Every structure is written in structure tokens, then in C-alpha cells.
PDB file of C-alpha atoms and ligand atoms in Angstrom:
ATOM      1  CA  MET V 889     102.493  12.361  94.696  1.00 48.00           C
ATOM      2  CA  PRO V 890      99.808  10.019  95.985  1.00 48.00           C
ATOM      3  CA  GLY V 891      98.428   9.362  92.478  1.00 60.00           C
ATOM      4  CA  ARG V 892     101.669   7.726  91.445  1.00 78.00           C
ATOM      5  CA  VAL V 893     101.607   5.293  94.350  1.00 83.00           C
ATOM      6  CA  ASP V 894      98.065   4.257  93.442  1.00 84.00           C
ATOM      7  CA  ASP V 895      99.180   3.693  89.842  1.00 84.00           C
ATOM      8  CA  MET V 896     102.036   1.514  91.036  1.00 84.00           C
ATOM      9  CA  LEU V 897      99.728  -0.479  93.302  1.00 85.00           C
ATOM     10  CA  ASP V 898      97.318  -1.018  90.381  1.00 85.00           C
ATOM     11  CA  GLN V 899     100.254  -2.136  88.253  1.00 82.00           C
ATOM     12  CA  LEU V 900     101.291  -4.680  90.900  1.00 83.00           C
ATOM     13  CA  ARG V 901      97.731  -5.922  91.354  1.00 87.00           C
ATOM     14  CA  SER V 902      97.242  -6.427  87.621  1.00 86.00           C
ATOM     15  CA  ALA V 903     100.517  -8.371  87.565  1.00 83.00           C
ATOM     16  CA  GLY V 904      98.899 -10.679  90.120  1.00 85.00           C
ATOM     17  CA  ARG V 905     100.996  -9.458  93.059  1.00 83.00           C
ATOM     18  CA  ARG V 906      99.705  -9.218  96.567  1.00 80.00           C
ATOM     19  CA  VAL V 907      99.426  -5.647  97.761  1.00 84.00           C
ATOM     20  CA  THR V 908      99.703  -5.666 101.532  1.00 87.00           C
ATOM     21  CA  ALA V 909      99.516  -2.686 103.878  1.00 90.00           C
ATOM     22  CA  GLN V 910     103.293  -3.007 104.366  1.00 90.00           C
ATOM     23  CA  ARG V 911     103.990  -2.897 100.647  1.00 91.00           C
ATOM     24  CA  ARG V 912     101.808   0.140 100.305  1.00 92.00           C
ATOM     25  CA  ALA V 913     103.661   1.830 103.183  1.00 95.00           C
ATOM     26  CA  VAL V 914     107.074   1.077 101.634  1.00 95.00           C
ATOM     27  CA  LEU V 915     105.976   2.421  98.232  1.00 93.00           C
ATOM     28  CA  GLN V 916     104.553   5.556  99.810  1.00 93.00           C
ATOM     29  CA  ALA V 917     107.763   6.056 101.778  1.00 95.00           C
ATOM     30  CA  LEU V 918     109.827   5.708  98.561  1.00 94.00           C
ATOM     31  CA  ALA V 919     107.602   8.176  96.716  1.00 91.00           C
ATOM     32  CA  ARG V 920     107.809  10.758  99.521  1.00 92.00           C
ATOM     33  CA  LEU V 921     111.510  10.448 100.346  1.00 92.00           C
ATOM     34  CA  GLY V 922     112.875  10.865  96.819  1.00 87.00           C
ATOM     35  CA  CYS V 923     116.270   9.698  95.584  1.00 92.00           C
ATOM     36  CA  ALA V 924     118.719   7.172  96.991  1.00 93.00           C
ATOM     37  CA  GLN V 925     117.436   6.368 100.478  1.00 94.00           C
ATOM     38  CA  ASP V 926     118.904   3.739 102.745  1.00 93.00           C
ATOM     39  CA  VAL V 927     116.807   1.011 104.344  1.00 96.00           C
ATOM     40  CA  GLU V 928     116.806   2.733 107.751  1.00 96.00           C
ATOM     41  CA  ALA V 929     115.415   5.971 106.313  1.00 96.00           C
ATOM     42  CA  ILE V 930     112.747   4.110 104.320  1.00 97.00           C
ATOM     43  CA  HIS V 931     111.844   2.094 107.414  1.00 97.00           C
ATOM     44  CA  ALA V 932     111.503   5.241 109.540  1.00 97.00           C
ATOM     45  CA  ARG V 933     109.238   6.859 106.930  1.00 97.00           C
ATOM     46  CA  ALA V 934     107.183   3.687 106.355  1.00 97.00           C
ATOM     47  CA  ARG V 935     106.515   3.383 110.104  1.00 96.00           C
ATOM     48  CA  ARG V 936     104.820   6.745 110.098  1.00 96.00           C
ATOM     49  CA  ILE V 937     102.349   5.263 107.603  1.00 94.00           C
ATOM     50  CA  HIS V 938     102.130   1.732 109.014  1.00 94.00           C
ATOM     51  CA  PRO V 939     103.482   1.639 112.617  1.00 94.00           C
ATOM     52  CA  ARG V 940     103.966  -2.118 112.823  1.00 92.00           C
ATOM     53  CA  VAL V 941     106.130  -2.589 109.736  1.00 94.00           C
ATOM     54  CA  GLY V 942     109.521  -4.078 110.710  1.00 95.00           C
ATOM     55  CA  LEU V 943     112.971  -3.399 109.259  1.00 96.00           C
ATOM     56  CA  VAL V 944     113.305  -6.916 107.824  1.00 96.00           C
ATOM     57  CA  THR V 945     109.915  -6.613 106.124  1.00 95.00           C
ATOM     58  CA  VAL V 946     110.936  -3.275 104.630  1.00 96.00           C
ATOM     59  CA  TYR V 947     114.173  -4.791 103.333  1.00 96.00           C
ATOM     60  CA  ARG V 948     112.401  -7.811 101.823  1.00 95.00           C
ATOM     61  CA  THR V 949     109.708  -5.627 100.318  1.00 95.00           C
ATOM     62  CA  LEU V 950     112.320  -3.373  98.715  1.00 96.00           C
ATOM     63  CA  GLU V 951     114.146  -6.349  97.197  1.00 95.00           C
ATOM     64  CA  ALA V 952     110.848  -7.726  95.858  1.00 93.00           C
ATOM     65  CA  LEU V 953     109.996  -4.325  94.355  1.00 92.00           C
ATOM     66  CA  VAL V 954     113.439  -4.237  92.702  1.00 93.00           C
ATOM     67  CA  GLY V 955     112.745  -7.679  91.217  1.00 91.00           C
ATOM     68  CA  GLU V 956     109.437  -6.405  89.849  1.00 87.00           C
ATOM     69  CA  GLY V 957     111.087  -3.317  88.357  1.00 85.00           C
ATOM     70  CA  VAL V 958     109.106  -0.908  90.521  1.00 89.00           C
ATOM     71  CA  ALA V 959     112.131   0.140  92.580  1.00 92.00           C
ATOM     72  CA  GLN V 960     115.865   0.149  91.877  1.00 92.00           C
ATOM     73  CA  ARG V 961     119.052  -0.051  93.883  1.00 92.00           C
ATOM     74  CA  VAL V 962     121.355   2.940  93.745  1.00 90.00           C
ATOM     75  CA  VAL V 963     125.082   2.292  94.146  1.00 84.00           C
ATOM     76  CA  LEU V 964     127.086   5.338  95.150  1.00 82.00           C
ATOM     77  CA  GLY V 965     130.482   3.784  95.790  1.00 74.00           C
ATOM     78  CA  ASP V 966     130.209   3.150  99.520  1.00 78.00           C
ATOM     79  CA  ASP V 967     128.893  -0.070 101.016  1.00 81.00           C
ATOM     80  CA  ARG V 968     125.361   1.148 101.729  1.00 85.00           C
ATOM     81  CA  THR V 969     122.528  -0.093  99.567  1.00 90.00           C
ATOM     82  CA  ARG V 970     120.108   2.642  98.671  1.00 94.00           C
ATOM     83  CA  TYR V 971     116.763   2.453  96.958  1.00 96.00           C
ATOM     84  CA  GLU V 972     114.447   4.654  94.978  1.00 94.00           C
ATOM     85  CA  LEU V 973     111.555   4.330  92.571  1.00 91.00           C
ATOM     86  CA  GLY V 974     112.449   2.807  89.203  1.00 85.00           C
ATOM     87  CA  GLN V 975     113.585   4.829  86.199  1.00 72.00           C
ATOM     88  CA  GLU V 976     110.211   4.512  84.482  1.00 68.00           C
ATOM     89  CA  HIS V 977     109.146   7.162  86.992  1.00 69.00           C
ATOM     90  CA  GLY V 978     111.500   9.602  85.275  1.00 81.00           C
ATOM     91  CA  HIS V 979     114.999   8.990  83.916  1.00 87.00           C
ATOM     92  CA  HIS V 980     117.506  10.985  85.969  1.00 91.00           C
ATOM     93  CA  HIS V 981     120.987  11.045  87.464  1.00 92.00           C
ATOM     94  CA  HIS V 982     122.480  11.939  90.835  1.00 93.00           C
ATOM     95  CA  LEU V 983     124.808  14.628  92.118  1.00 94.00           C
ATOM     96  CA  VAL V 984     126.622  13.011  95.026  1.00 93.00           C
ATOM     97  CA  CYS V 985     128.565  15.162  97.507  1.00 94.00           C
ATOM     98  CA  LEU V 986     131.847  13.548  98.566  1.00 92.00           C
ATOM     99  CA  SER V 987     131.912  15.635 101.736  1.00 93.00           C
ATOM    100  CA  CYS V 988     128.439  15.380 103.325  1.00 93.00           C
ATOM    101  CA  GLY V 989     127.080  12.481 101.278  1.00 89.00           C
ATOM    102  CA  SER V 990     123.990  14.394 100.138  1.00 90.00           C
ATOM    103  CA  VAL V 991     122.311  13.196  96.937  1.00 91.00           C
ATOM    104  CA  GLN V 992     120.524  15.581  94.605  1.00 92.00           C
ATOM    105  CA  ARG V 993     118.405  14.589  91.672  1.00 92.00           C
ATOM    106  CA  LEU V 994     119.504  15.768  88.231  1.00 92.00           C
ATOM    107  CA  ASP V 995     116.806  15.551  85.598  1.00 91.00           C
ATOM    108  CA  GLU V 996     118.942  16.582  82.615  1.00 89.00           C
ATOM    109  CA  CYS V 997     120.629  13.813  80.697  1.00 90.00           C
ATOM    110  CA  HIS V 998     123.132  14.638  77.965  1.00 85.00           C
ATOM    111  CA  LEU V 999     124.604  11.195  77.688  1.00 85.00           C
ATOM    112  CA  GLU V1000     124.684   9.907  74.107  1.00 86.00           C
ATOM    113  CA  SER V1001     124.887   6.369  75.383  1.00 86.00           C
ATOM    114  CA  LYS V1002     123.156   4.708  72.404  1.00 87.00           C
ATOM    115  CA  ARG V1003     125.552   6.228  69.875  1.00 89.00           C
ATOM    116  CA  ALA V1004     128.601   5.530  72.081  1.00 88.00           C
ATOM    117  CA  GLY V1005     127.525   1.914  72.462  1.00 92.00           C
ATOM    118  CA  ARG V1006     127.002   1.474  68.721  1.00 93.00           C
ATOM    119  CA  ARG V1007     130.636   2.405  68.033  1.00 92.00           C
ATOM    120  CA  HIS V1008     131.586  -0.667  70.052  1.00 94.00           C
ATOM    121  CA  GLY V1009     128.912  -2.865  68.502  1.00 96.00           C
ATOM    122  CA  PHE V1010     127.112  -2.698  71.818  1.00 95.00           C
ATOM    123  CA  THR V1011     123.362  -2.184  72.178  1.00 95.00           C
ATOM    124  CA  VAL V1012     122.695   0.104  75.111  1.00 92.00           C
ATOM    125  CA  THR V1013     119.280  -0.427  76.708  1.00 88.00           C
ATOM    126  CA  ALA V1014     119.775   1.572  79.927  1.00 84.00           C
ATOM    127  CA  HIS V1015     122.438   3.551  81.710  1.00 88.00           C
ATOM    128  CA  ARG V1016     123.304   4.851  85.134  1.00 84.00           C
ATOM    129  CA  LEU V1017     125.495   7.759  86.008  1.00 84.00           C
ATOM    130  CA  GLU V1018     126.441   9.327  89.312  1.00 88.00           C
ATOM    131  CA  LEU V1019     128.265  12.646  89.277  1.00 92.00           C
ATOM    132  CA  LEU V1020     130.641  12.975  92.219  1.00 93.00           C
ATOM    133  CA  GLY V1021     131.821  16.263  93.678  1.00 95.00           C
ATOM    134  CA  TYR V1022     130.970  18.850  96.325  1.00 97.00           C
ATOM    135  CA  CYS V1023     127.587  20.419  97.013  1.00 97.00           C
ATOM    136  CA  ALA V1024     127.004  24.178  97.317  1.00 97.00           C
ATOM    137  CA  LYS V1025     126.952  23.963 101.122  1.00 97.00           C
ATOM    138  CA  CYS V1026     130.254  22.043 101.427  1.00 97.00           C
ATOM    139  CA  GLY V1027     132.298  23.689  98.653  1.00 96.00           C
ATOM    140  CA  VAL V1028     135.511  22.205  97.234  1.00 96.00           C
ATOM    141  CA  PRO V1029     138.028  21.546 100.031  1.00 93.00           C
ATOM    142  CA  ALA V1030     141.205  23.671  99.909  1.00 88.00           C
TER     143      ALA V1030
HETATM  144 ZN1   ZN S1520     117.305   9.103  91.937  1.00 64.44          ZN
HETATM  145 ZN1   ZN S1521     127.939  18.408 100.745  1.00 64.44          ZN
HETATM  146 ZN1   ZN S1522     120.822   9.618  81.426  1.00 64.44          ZN
END
């Protein structure tokens, strides 16, 4: 969705941020790759857009984008840090396969987090949820 990347770049520019060719490449890579990508995968994709972008630059750019709320980290229980576009680009959850590690996007959300929080006197402003299990290809192990 190239329109979305342009919107994000406009958003960054109007917030007074510098939009470099590297940043643009990282954002485009995030938009094209989809959910929960590790730095290596984002780097590989970004290099197809901007061949000279280095791994360290990609990592720093991702962390800066997280700080600006454009991207978010996804924690799936292992020690890899994964990234994707922020939740303002569509609230969703993840189906994580415990066998092959694949991550699928789940757009439905049935979590009544606001009401559940209120019972504890807690104001919920956001939530994250990863559903763990086995994908159709792997099946549940015997
Ligand atoms: Zn996602
Ligand atoms: Zn699987
Ligand atoms: Zn949700």
C-alpha cells in the first residue's frame, strides 16, 4: 500500500522529523512485509529499495520509529525483537505457531479489555494479545 507510506512520511515531516531515503526504505519495507518481522528480514527488504542501507541504520531507524509511534515492537516470547507498523494502522492480534514460528495477522478482536480493566479500577488504553498454537500446515503434535 504505497499511499499509506506516503501518509506516514507526511506525518513525520509535519512533526518536524527528517525523512531520509533510508527512513523511507525502512517504512516501505515494514508496509510490504506485514506483521512481526525481525531486523534481518526488514534489512533485506529495505536493501531492495535502497541498496546502501546498513543493518545498524535499519535497527536505529526502527527504534526511532517506535519512539515516534509509527512502528511497534512485537514480543512473541522468544528473544528476537520483531517490528511492524503501529496499531493506528489497524488494531489486530497475532496467531503464532509454536512449531514453525509463523505469524498470521488476526483482525478480529473480541477482547472486552476496557470493561475487564474497570472491574479492577484500571483504565485500559491499549492492549496486546498473541494467540499461541499450531498453524494449519504444522497441526497439533501427537
Ligand atoms: Zn501485526
Ligand atoms: Zn506452523
Ligand atoms: Zn484487540
